[in-house]
Structure formats: structure tokens, C-alpha cells
PDB file of C-alpha atoms in Angstrom:
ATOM      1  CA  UNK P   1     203.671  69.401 188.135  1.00 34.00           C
ATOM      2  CA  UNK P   2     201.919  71.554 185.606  1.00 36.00           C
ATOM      3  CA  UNK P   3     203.911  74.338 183.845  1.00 39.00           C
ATOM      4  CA  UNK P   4     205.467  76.897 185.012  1.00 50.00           C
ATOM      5  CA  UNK P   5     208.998  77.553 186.787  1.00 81.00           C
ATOM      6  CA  UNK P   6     210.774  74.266 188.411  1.00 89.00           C
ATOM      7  CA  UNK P   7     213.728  72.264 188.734  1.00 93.00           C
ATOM      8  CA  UNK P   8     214.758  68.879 188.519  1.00 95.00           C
ATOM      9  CA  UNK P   9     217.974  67.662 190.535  1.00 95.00           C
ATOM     10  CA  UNK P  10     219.291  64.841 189.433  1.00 95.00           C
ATOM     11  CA  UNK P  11     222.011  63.416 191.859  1.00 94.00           C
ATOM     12  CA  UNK P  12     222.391  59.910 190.634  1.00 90.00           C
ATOM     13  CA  UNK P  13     219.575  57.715 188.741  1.00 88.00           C
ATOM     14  CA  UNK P  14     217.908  56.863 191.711  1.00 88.00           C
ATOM     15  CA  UNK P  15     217.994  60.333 193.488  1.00 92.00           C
ATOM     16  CA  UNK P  16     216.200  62.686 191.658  1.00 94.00           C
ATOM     17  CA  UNK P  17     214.457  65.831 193.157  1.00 95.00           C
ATOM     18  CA  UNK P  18     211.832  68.320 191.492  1.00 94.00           C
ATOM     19  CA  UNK P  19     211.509  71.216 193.512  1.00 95.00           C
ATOM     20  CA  UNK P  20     209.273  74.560 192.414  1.00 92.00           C
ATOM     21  CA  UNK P  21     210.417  77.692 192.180  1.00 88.00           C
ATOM     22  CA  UNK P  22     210.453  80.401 195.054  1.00 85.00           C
ATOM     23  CA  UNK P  23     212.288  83.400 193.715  1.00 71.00           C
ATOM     24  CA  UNK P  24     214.056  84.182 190.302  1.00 64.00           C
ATOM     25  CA  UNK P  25     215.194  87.006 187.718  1.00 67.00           C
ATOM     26  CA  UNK P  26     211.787  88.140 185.727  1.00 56.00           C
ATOM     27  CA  UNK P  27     211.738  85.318 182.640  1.00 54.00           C
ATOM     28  CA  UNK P  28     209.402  86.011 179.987  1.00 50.00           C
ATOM     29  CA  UNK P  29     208.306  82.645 179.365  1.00 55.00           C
ATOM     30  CA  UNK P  30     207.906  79.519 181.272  1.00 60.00           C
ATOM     31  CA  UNK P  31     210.944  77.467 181.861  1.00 73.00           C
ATOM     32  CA  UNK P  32     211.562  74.061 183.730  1.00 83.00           C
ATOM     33  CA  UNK P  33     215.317  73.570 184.403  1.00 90.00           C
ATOM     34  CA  UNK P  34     216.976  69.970 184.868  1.00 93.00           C
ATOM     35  CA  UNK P  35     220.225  70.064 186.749  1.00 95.00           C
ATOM     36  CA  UNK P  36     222.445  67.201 186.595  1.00 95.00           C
ATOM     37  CA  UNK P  37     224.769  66.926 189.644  1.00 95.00           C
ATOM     38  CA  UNK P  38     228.591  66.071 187.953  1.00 88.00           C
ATOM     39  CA  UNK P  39     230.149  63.565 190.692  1.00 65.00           C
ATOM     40  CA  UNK P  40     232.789  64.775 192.718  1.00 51.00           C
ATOM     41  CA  UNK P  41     234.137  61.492 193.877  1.00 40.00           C
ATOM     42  CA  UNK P  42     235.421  60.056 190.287  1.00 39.00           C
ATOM     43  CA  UNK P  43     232.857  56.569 188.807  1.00 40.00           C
ATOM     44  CA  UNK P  44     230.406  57.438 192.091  1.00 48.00           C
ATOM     45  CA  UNK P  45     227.665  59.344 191.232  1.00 53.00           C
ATOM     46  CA  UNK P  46     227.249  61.810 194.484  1.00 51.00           C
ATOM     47  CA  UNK P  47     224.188  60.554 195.771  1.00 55.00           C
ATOM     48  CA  UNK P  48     224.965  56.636 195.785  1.00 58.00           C
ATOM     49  CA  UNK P  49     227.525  57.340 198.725  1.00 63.00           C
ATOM     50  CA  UNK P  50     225.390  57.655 202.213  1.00 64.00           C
ATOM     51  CA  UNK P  51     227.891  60.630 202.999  1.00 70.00           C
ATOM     52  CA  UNK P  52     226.834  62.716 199.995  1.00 77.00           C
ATOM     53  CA  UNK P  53     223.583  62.172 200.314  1.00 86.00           C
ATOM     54  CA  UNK P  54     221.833  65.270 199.719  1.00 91.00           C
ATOM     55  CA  UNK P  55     218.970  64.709 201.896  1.00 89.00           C
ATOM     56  CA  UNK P  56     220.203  61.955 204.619  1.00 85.00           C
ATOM     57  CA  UNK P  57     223.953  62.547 204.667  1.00 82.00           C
ATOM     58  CA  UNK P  58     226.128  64.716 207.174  1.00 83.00           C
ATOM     59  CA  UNK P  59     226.300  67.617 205.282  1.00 84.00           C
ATOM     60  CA  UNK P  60     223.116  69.970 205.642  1.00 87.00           C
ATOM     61  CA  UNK P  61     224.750  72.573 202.865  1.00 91.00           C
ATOM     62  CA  UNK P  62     226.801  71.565 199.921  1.00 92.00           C
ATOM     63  CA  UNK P  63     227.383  73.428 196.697  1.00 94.00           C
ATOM     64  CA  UNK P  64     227.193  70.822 193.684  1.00 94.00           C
ATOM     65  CA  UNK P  65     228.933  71.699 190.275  1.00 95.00           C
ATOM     66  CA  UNK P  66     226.132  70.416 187.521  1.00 96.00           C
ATOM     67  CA  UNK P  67     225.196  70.608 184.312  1.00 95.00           C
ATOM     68  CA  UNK P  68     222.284  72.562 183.821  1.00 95.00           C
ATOM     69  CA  UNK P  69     219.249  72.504 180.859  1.00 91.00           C
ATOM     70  CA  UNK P  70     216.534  75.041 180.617  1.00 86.00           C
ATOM     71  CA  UNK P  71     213.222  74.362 178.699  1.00 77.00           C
ATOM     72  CA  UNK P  72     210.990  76.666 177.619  1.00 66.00           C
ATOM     73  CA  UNK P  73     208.257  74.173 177.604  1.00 58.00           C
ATOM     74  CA  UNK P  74     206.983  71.696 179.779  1.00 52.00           C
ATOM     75  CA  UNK P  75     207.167  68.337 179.404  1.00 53.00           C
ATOM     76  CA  UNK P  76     210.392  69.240 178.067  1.00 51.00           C
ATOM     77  CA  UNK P  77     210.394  69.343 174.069  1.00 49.00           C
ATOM     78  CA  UNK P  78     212.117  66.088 171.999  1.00 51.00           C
ATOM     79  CA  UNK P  79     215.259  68.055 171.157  1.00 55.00           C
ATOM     80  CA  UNK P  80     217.889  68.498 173.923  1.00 58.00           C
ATOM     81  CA  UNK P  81     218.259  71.991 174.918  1.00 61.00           C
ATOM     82  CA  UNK P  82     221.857  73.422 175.577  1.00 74.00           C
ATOM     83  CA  UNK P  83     223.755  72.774 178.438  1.00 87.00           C
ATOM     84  CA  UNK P  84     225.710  75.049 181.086  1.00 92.00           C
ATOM     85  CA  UNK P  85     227.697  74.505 183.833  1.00 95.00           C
ATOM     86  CA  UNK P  86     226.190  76.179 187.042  1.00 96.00           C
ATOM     87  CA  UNK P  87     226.557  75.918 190.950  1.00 96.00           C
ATOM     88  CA  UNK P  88     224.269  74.862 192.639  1.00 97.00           C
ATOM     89  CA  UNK P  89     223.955  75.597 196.204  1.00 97.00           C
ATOM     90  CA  UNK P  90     221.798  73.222 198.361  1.00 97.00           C
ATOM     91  CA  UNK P  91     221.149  73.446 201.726  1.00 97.00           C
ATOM     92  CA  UNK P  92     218.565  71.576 204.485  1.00 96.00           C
ATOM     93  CA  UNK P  93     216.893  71.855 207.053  1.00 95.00           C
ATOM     94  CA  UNK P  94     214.517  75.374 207.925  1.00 95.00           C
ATOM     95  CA  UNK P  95     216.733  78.004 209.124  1.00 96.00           C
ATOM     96  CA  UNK P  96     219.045  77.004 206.309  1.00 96.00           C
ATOM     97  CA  UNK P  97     216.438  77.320 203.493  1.00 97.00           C
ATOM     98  CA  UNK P  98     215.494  81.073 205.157  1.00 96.00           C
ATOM     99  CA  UNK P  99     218.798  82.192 205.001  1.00 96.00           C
ATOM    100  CA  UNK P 100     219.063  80.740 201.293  1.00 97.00           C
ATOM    101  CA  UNK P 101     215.986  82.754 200.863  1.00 96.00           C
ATOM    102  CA  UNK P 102     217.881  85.870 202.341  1.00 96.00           C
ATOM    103  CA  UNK P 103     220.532  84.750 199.876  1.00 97.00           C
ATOM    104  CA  UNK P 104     218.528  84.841 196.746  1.00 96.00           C
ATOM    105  CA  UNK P 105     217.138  88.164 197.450  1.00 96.00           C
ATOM    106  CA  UNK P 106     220.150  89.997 197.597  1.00 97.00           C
ATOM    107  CA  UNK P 107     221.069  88.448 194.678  1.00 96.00           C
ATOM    108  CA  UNK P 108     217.554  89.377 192.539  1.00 94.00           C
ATOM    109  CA  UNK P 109     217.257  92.762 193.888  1.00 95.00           C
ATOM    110  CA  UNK P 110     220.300  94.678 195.355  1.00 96.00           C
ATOM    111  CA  UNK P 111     222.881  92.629 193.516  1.00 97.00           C
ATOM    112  CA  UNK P 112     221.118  92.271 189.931  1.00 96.00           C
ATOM    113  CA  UNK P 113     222.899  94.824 188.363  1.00 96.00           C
ATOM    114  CA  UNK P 114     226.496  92.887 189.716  1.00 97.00           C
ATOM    115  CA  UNK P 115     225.514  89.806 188.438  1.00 97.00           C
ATOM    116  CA  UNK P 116     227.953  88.344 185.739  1.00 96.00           C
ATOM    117  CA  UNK P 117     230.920  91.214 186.919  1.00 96.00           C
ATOM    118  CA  UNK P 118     231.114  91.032 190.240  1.00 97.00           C
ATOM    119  CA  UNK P 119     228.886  88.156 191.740  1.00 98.00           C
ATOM    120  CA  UNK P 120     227.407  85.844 189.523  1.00 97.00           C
ATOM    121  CA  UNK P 121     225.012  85.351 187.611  1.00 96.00           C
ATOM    122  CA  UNK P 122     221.535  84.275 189.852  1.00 95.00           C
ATOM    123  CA  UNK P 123     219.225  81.225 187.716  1.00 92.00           C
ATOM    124  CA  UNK P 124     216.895  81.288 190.979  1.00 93.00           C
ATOM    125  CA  UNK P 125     215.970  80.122 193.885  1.00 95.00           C
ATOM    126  CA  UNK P 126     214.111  76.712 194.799  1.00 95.00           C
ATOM    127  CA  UNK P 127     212.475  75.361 197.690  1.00 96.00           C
ATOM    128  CA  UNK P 128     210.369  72.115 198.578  1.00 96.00           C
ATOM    129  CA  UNK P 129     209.479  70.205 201.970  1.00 96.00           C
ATOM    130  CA  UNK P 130     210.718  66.376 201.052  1.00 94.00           C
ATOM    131  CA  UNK P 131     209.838  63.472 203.253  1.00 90.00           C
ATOM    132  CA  UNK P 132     209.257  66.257 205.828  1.00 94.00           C
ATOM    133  CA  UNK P 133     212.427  67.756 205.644  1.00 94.00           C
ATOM    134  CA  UNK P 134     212.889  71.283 204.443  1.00 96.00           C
ATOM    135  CA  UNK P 135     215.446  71.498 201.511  1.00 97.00           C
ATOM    136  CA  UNK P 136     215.897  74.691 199.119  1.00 97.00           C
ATOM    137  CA  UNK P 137     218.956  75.604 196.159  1.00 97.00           C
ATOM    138  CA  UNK P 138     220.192  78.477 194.301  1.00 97.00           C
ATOM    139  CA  UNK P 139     221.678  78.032 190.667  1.00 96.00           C
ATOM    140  CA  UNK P 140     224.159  80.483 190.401  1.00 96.00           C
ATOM    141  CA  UNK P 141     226.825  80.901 187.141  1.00 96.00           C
ATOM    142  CA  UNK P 142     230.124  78.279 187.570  1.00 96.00           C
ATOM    143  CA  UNK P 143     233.529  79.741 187.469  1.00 92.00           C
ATOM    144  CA  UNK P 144     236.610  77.892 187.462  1.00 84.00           C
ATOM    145  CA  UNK P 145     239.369  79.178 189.810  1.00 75.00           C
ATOM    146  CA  UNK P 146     242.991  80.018 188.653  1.00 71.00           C
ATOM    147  CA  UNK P 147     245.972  79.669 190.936  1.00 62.00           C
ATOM    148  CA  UNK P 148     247.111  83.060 190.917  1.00 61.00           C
ATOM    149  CA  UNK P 149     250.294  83.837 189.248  1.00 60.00           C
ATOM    150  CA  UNK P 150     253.299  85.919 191.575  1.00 61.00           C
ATOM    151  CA  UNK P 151     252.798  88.699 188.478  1.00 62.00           C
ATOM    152  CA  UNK P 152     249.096  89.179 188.795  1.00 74.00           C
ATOM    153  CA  UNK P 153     249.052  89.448 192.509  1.00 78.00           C
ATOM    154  CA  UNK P 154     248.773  93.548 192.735  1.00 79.00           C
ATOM    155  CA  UNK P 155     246.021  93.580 190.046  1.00 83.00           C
ATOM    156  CA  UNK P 156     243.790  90.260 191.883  1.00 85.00           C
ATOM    157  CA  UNK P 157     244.321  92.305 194.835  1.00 84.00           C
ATOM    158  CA  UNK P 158     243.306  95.630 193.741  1.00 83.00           C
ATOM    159  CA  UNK P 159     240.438  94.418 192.441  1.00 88.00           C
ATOM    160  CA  UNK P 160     239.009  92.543 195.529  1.00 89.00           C
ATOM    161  CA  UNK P 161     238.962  95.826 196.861  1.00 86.00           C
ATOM    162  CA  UNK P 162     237.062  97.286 194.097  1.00 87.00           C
ATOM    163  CA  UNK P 163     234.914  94.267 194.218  1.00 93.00           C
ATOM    164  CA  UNK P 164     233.695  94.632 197.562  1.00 92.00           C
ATOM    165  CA  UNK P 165     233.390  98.328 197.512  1.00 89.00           C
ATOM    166  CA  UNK P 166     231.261  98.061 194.461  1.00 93.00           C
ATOM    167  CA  UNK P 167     228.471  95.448 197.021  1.00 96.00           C
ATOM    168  CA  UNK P 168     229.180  98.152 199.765  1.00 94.00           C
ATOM    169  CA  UNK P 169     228.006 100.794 197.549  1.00 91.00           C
ATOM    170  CA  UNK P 170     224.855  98.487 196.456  1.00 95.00           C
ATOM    171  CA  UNK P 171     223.830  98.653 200.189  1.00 95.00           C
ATOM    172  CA  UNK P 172     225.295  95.156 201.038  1.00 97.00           C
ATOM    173  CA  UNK P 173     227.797  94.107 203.736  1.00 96.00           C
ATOM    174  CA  UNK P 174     228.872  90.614 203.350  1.00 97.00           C
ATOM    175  CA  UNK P 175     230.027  90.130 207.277  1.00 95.00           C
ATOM    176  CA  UNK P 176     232.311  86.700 206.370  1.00 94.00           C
ATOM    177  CA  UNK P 177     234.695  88.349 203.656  1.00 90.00           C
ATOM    178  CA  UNK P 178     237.825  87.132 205.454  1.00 85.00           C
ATOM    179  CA  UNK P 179     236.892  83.932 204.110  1.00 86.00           C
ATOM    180  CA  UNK P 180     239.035  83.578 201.244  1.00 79.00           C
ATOM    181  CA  UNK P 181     236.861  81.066 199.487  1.00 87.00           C
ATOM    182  CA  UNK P 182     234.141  83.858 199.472  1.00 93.00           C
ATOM    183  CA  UNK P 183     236.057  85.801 196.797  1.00 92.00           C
ATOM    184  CA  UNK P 184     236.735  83.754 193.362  1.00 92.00           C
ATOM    185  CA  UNK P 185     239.879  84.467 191.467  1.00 90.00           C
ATOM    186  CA  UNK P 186     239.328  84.188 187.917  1.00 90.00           C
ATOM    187  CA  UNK P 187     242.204  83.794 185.108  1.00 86.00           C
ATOM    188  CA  UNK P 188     241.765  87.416 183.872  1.00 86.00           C
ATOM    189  CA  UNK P 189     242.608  88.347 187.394  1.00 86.00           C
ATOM    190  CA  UNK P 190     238.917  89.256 187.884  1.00 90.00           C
ATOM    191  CA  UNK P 191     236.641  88.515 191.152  1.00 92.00           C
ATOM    192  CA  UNK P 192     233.451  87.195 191.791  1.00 96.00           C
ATOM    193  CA  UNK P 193     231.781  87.601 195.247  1.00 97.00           C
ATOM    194  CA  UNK P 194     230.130  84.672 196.729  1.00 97.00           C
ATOM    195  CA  UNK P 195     227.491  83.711 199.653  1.00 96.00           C
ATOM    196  CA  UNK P 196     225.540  86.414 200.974  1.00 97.00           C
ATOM    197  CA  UNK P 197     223.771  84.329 203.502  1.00 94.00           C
ATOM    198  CA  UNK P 198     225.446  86.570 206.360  1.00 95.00           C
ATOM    199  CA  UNK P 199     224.916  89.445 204.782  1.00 96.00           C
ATOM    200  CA  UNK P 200     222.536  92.096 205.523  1.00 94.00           C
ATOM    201  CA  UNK P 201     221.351  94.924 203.346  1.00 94.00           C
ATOM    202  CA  UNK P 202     221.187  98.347 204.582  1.00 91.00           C
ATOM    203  CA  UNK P 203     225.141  99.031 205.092  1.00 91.00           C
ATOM    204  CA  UNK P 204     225.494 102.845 203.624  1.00 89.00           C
ATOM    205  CA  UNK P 205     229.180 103.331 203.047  1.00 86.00           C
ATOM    206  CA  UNK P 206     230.828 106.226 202.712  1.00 83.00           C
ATOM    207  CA  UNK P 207     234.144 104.799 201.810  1.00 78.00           C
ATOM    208  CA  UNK P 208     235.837 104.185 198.102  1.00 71.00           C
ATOM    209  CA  UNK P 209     239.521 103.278 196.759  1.00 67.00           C
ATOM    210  CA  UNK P 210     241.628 104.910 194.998  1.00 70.00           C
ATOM    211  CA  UNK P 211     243.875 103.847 192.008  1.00 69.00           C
ATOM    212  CA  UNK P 212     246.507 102.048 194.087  1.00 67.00           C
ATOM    213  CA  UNK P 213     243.540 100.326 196.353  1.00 60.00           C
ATOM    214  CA  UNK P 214     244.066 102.677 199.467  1.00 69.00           C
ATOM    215  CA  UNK P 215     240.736 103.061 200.802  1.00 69.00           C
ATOM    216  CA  UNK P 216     239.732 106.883 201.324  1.00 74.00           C
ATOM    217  CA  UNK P 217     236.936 107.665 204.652  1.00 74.00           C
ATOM    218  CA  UNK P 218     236.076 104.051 206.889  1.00 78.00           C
ATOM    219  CA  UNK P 219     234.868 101.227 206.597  1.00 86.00           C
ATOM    220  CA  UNK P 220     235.365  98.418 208.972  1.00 88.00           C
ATOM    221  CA  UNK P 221     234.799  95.582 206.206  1.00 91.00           C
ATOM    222  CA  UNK P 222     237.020  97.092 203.601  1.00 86.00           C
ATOM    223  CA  UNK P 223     239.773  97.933 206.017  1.00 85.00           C
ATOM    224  CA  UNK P 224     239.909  94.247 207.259  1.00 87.00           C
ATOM    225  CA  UNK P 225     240.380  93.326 203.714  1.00 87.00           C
ATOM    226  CA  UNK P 226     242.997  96.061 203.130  1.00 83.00           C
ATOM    227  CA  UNK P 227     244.845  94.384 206.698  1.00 85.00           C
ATOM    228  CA  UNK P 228     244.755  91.165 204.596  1.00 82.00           C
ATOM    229  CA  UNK P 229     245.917  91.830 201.726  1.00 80.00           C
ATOM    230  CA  UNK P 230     248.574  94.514 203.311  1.00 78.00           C
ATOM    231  CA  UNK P 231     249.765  91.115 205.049  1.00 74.00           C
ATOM    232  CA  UNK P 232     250.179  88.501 202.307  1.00 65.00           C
ATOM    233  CA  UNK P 233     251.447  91.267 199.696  1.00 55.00           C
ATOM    234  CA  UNK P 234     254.970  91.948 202.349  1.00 53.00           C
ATOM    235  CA  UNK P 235     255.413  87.892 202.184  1.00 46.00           C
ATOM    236  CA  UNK P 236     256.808  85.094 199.758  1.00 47.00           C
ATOM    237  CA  UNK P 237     254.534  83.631 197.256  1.00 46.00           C
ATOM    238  CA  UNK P 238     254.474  80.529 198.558  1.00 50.00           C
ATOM    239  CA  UNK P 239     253.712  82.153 202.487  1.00 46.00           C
ATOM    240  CA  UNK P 240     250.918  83.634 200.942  1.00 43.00           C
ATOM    241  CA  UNK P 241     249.327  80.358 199.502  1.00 46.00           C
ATOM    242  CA  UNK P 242     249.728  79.056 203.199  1.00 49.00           C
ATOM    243  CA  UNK P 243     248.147  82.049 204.892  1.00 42.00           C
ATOM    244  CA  UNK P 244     244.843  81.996 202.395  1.00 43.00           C
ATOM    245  CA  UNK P 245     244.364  78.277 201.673  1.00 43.00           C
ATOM    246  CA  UNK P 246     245.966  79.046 198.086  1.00 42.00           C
ATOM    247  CA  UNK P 247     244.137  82.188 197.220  1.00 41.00           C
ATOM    248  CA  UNK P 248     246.250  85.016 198.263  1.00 41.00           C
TER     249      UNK P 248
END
């Protein structure tokens, strides 16, 4: 492949995918990204297992935690660049890659200036056709979760309100919210918003919330979330933890 934006996806030593950039933030230079795939399953590396495999297993969408490198230069230079830890989101099949497309747009253009404080960060997006199957990926900034603490439960709250008024007001509903793994709780009681491929991007919303996170004018979205949260916040810590899958 001759310079210019790609990525390598390295699942296991004997699955390894190079796939060219589609879409991305504006870079100033050339870069080639490598993005190795950390195993899931313990001494397995994920693609060894006919189950994970990323092409010919069950799953046709799977978000990998990896590590990723980024050189400036290709072939990649003989020092080893630094590494981060990313998400990457990979997906098959064609109506999957277009809505990973849809994805990746939001995230370069409505959602740029949210990226790294309310979704995250966007590396780009990456499609290929592979032994005649369509495959595609986003790299996206890692967060670890934090089980939420009883104390910080108003304030986590609060601010997945703010959070998803701040995409509303960016022109973005998400339309699968509800889903609690959408919404990332991070130890500083922060958020981060996660897949947009349901989302569309011409919501104009009148609403916003106030200190205590009433919302002020409608807005279906925001007032299902309100419902929600209005619902764990009356019950037992534990109760809540139940309700949400642990992220009440």
C-alpha cells in the first residue's frame, strides 16, 4: 500500500488486516496506524477462537480494546512509536459498514467539538472489501468504567443529562439512549456518549437543564432519560445496579 492514511489490525499472528482509510479528523501529515487487538479471553489471542473471529465468526459487530501505534511515515520508521489504548469498533457485512460510515460522520463533523468531553475522541474511520465480504472500524479513545459509588450518584446523574443535552444542542439525537451501556461512567463522575449508529442529525431542541437536572421546554429523548434516572434515584443502591446492568 503506498503512503498515506491506513490501518493495520492485528488480531492474532495469523489474522492480520490492513484496511485504508475512509473518513478521519484533518491530520497534517501522513500516518499509518497499527492496532493490536488485546485478547479478551485470557492466553487466546481473539482471533485463534472460530467464535471471535472477526471476519468468519458469529458476531458481525464487536468493539475490540487494542493497543494502538501511529506512524508518521510509511514503512513505519525503526523506532517504536508510542502506544495508546483505543476502541476499536468493527463491524461486517454492508449495511453495517454504512451505518459505521453514518457513525464516523457524526463524530468528524457535528460531534468534533465534543470529542474528548463528552464523546470521545474519533482516530477515524476504515473500510475494506476482504475475501468479498464488506468489513469497516472506527478507533475511538478507551475509557475504563468505574462502578459508581452510592455518594456520586446525584452528580453521574446530573451530568448524563447535561451530556446528552449538550449532543441535542449539536443537532444530534441518539434514538437508543436507554441503553445504559451507551453512556460511560468515568471515575471523576464524568460521561462519555457512545454509538451514534441510530442516530440522526437534524434534531433542533429547544430544551436545556437546569442546576438540579430538571429539564426546562420538551424533549422526548431527555425526558425518557429524566424517567430513568427519576426511577433508580427513589431505589436502593443495589436495586439500581439490577435495574441498569450495574450502571445506574
Amino acid at each position: 500500500m503506498p503512503a498515506g492514511h491506513s490501518i493495520k489490525l492485528v488480531f492474532s499472528r495469523h489474522t492480520v488486516y490492513e484496511l485504508p482509510l475512509s473518513s478521519q479528523p484533518k491530520f497534517d501529515k501522513s500516518q499509518h496506524m497499527i492496532a493490536t487487538i488485546r485478547d479478551p479471553m485470557g492466553d487466546k489471542r481473539a482471533a485463534d477462537d472460530a467464535d471471535s473471529h472477526p471476519i468468519y465468526g458469529p458476531k458481525r459487530a464487536r468493539v475490540y480494546h487494542a493497543s494502538l501505534q501511529v506512524n508518521e511515515h510509511y514503512p513505519p520508521l525503526s523506532h517504536k512509536p508510542a502506544e495508546q489504548d483505543v476502541a476499536v469498533k468493527w463491524v461486517r457485512g454492508e449495511e453495517a459498514v454504512r451505518r459505521l460510515e453514518h457513525e464516523a460522520k457524526l463524530y468528524n463533523e457535528k460531534l468534533a467539538s465534543l470529542q474528548g468531553t463528552v464523546v470521545p475522541r474519533f482516530y477515524g474511520f476504515f473500510s475494506a472489501v476482504i475475501q468479498d465480504i464488506n468489513v469497516g472500524c472506527i478507533v475511538l479513545e478507551w475509557y475504563k468504567e468505574t462502578a459508581n459509588r452510592a455518594d456520586a450518584i446525584s452528580a453521574v446523574n446530573i451530568n448524563r443529562m447535561v451530556m446528552l443535552l449538550l449532543i441535542h444542542q449539536a443537532g444530534i439525537q441518539h434514538n437508543d439512549i436507554i441503553d445504559a451501556h451507551h453512556m460511560l461512567v468515568l471515575p471523576n463522575a464524568s460521561i462519555r456518549i457512545i454509538d451514534f449508529s441510530k442516530a440522526s442529525d437534524k434534531h433542533k431542541c429547544m430544551a436545556r437543564v437546569d442546576a438540579e437536572g430538571e429539564i426546562i421546554n420538551r424533549c422526548y429523548e431527555l425526558e425518557k432519560m429524566k424517567e430513568l434516572i427519576n426511577r433508580c434515584y427513589e431505589l436502593p443502591v443495589e436495586k439500581m445496579k439490577e435495574i441498569t446492568n450495574g450502571r445506574c
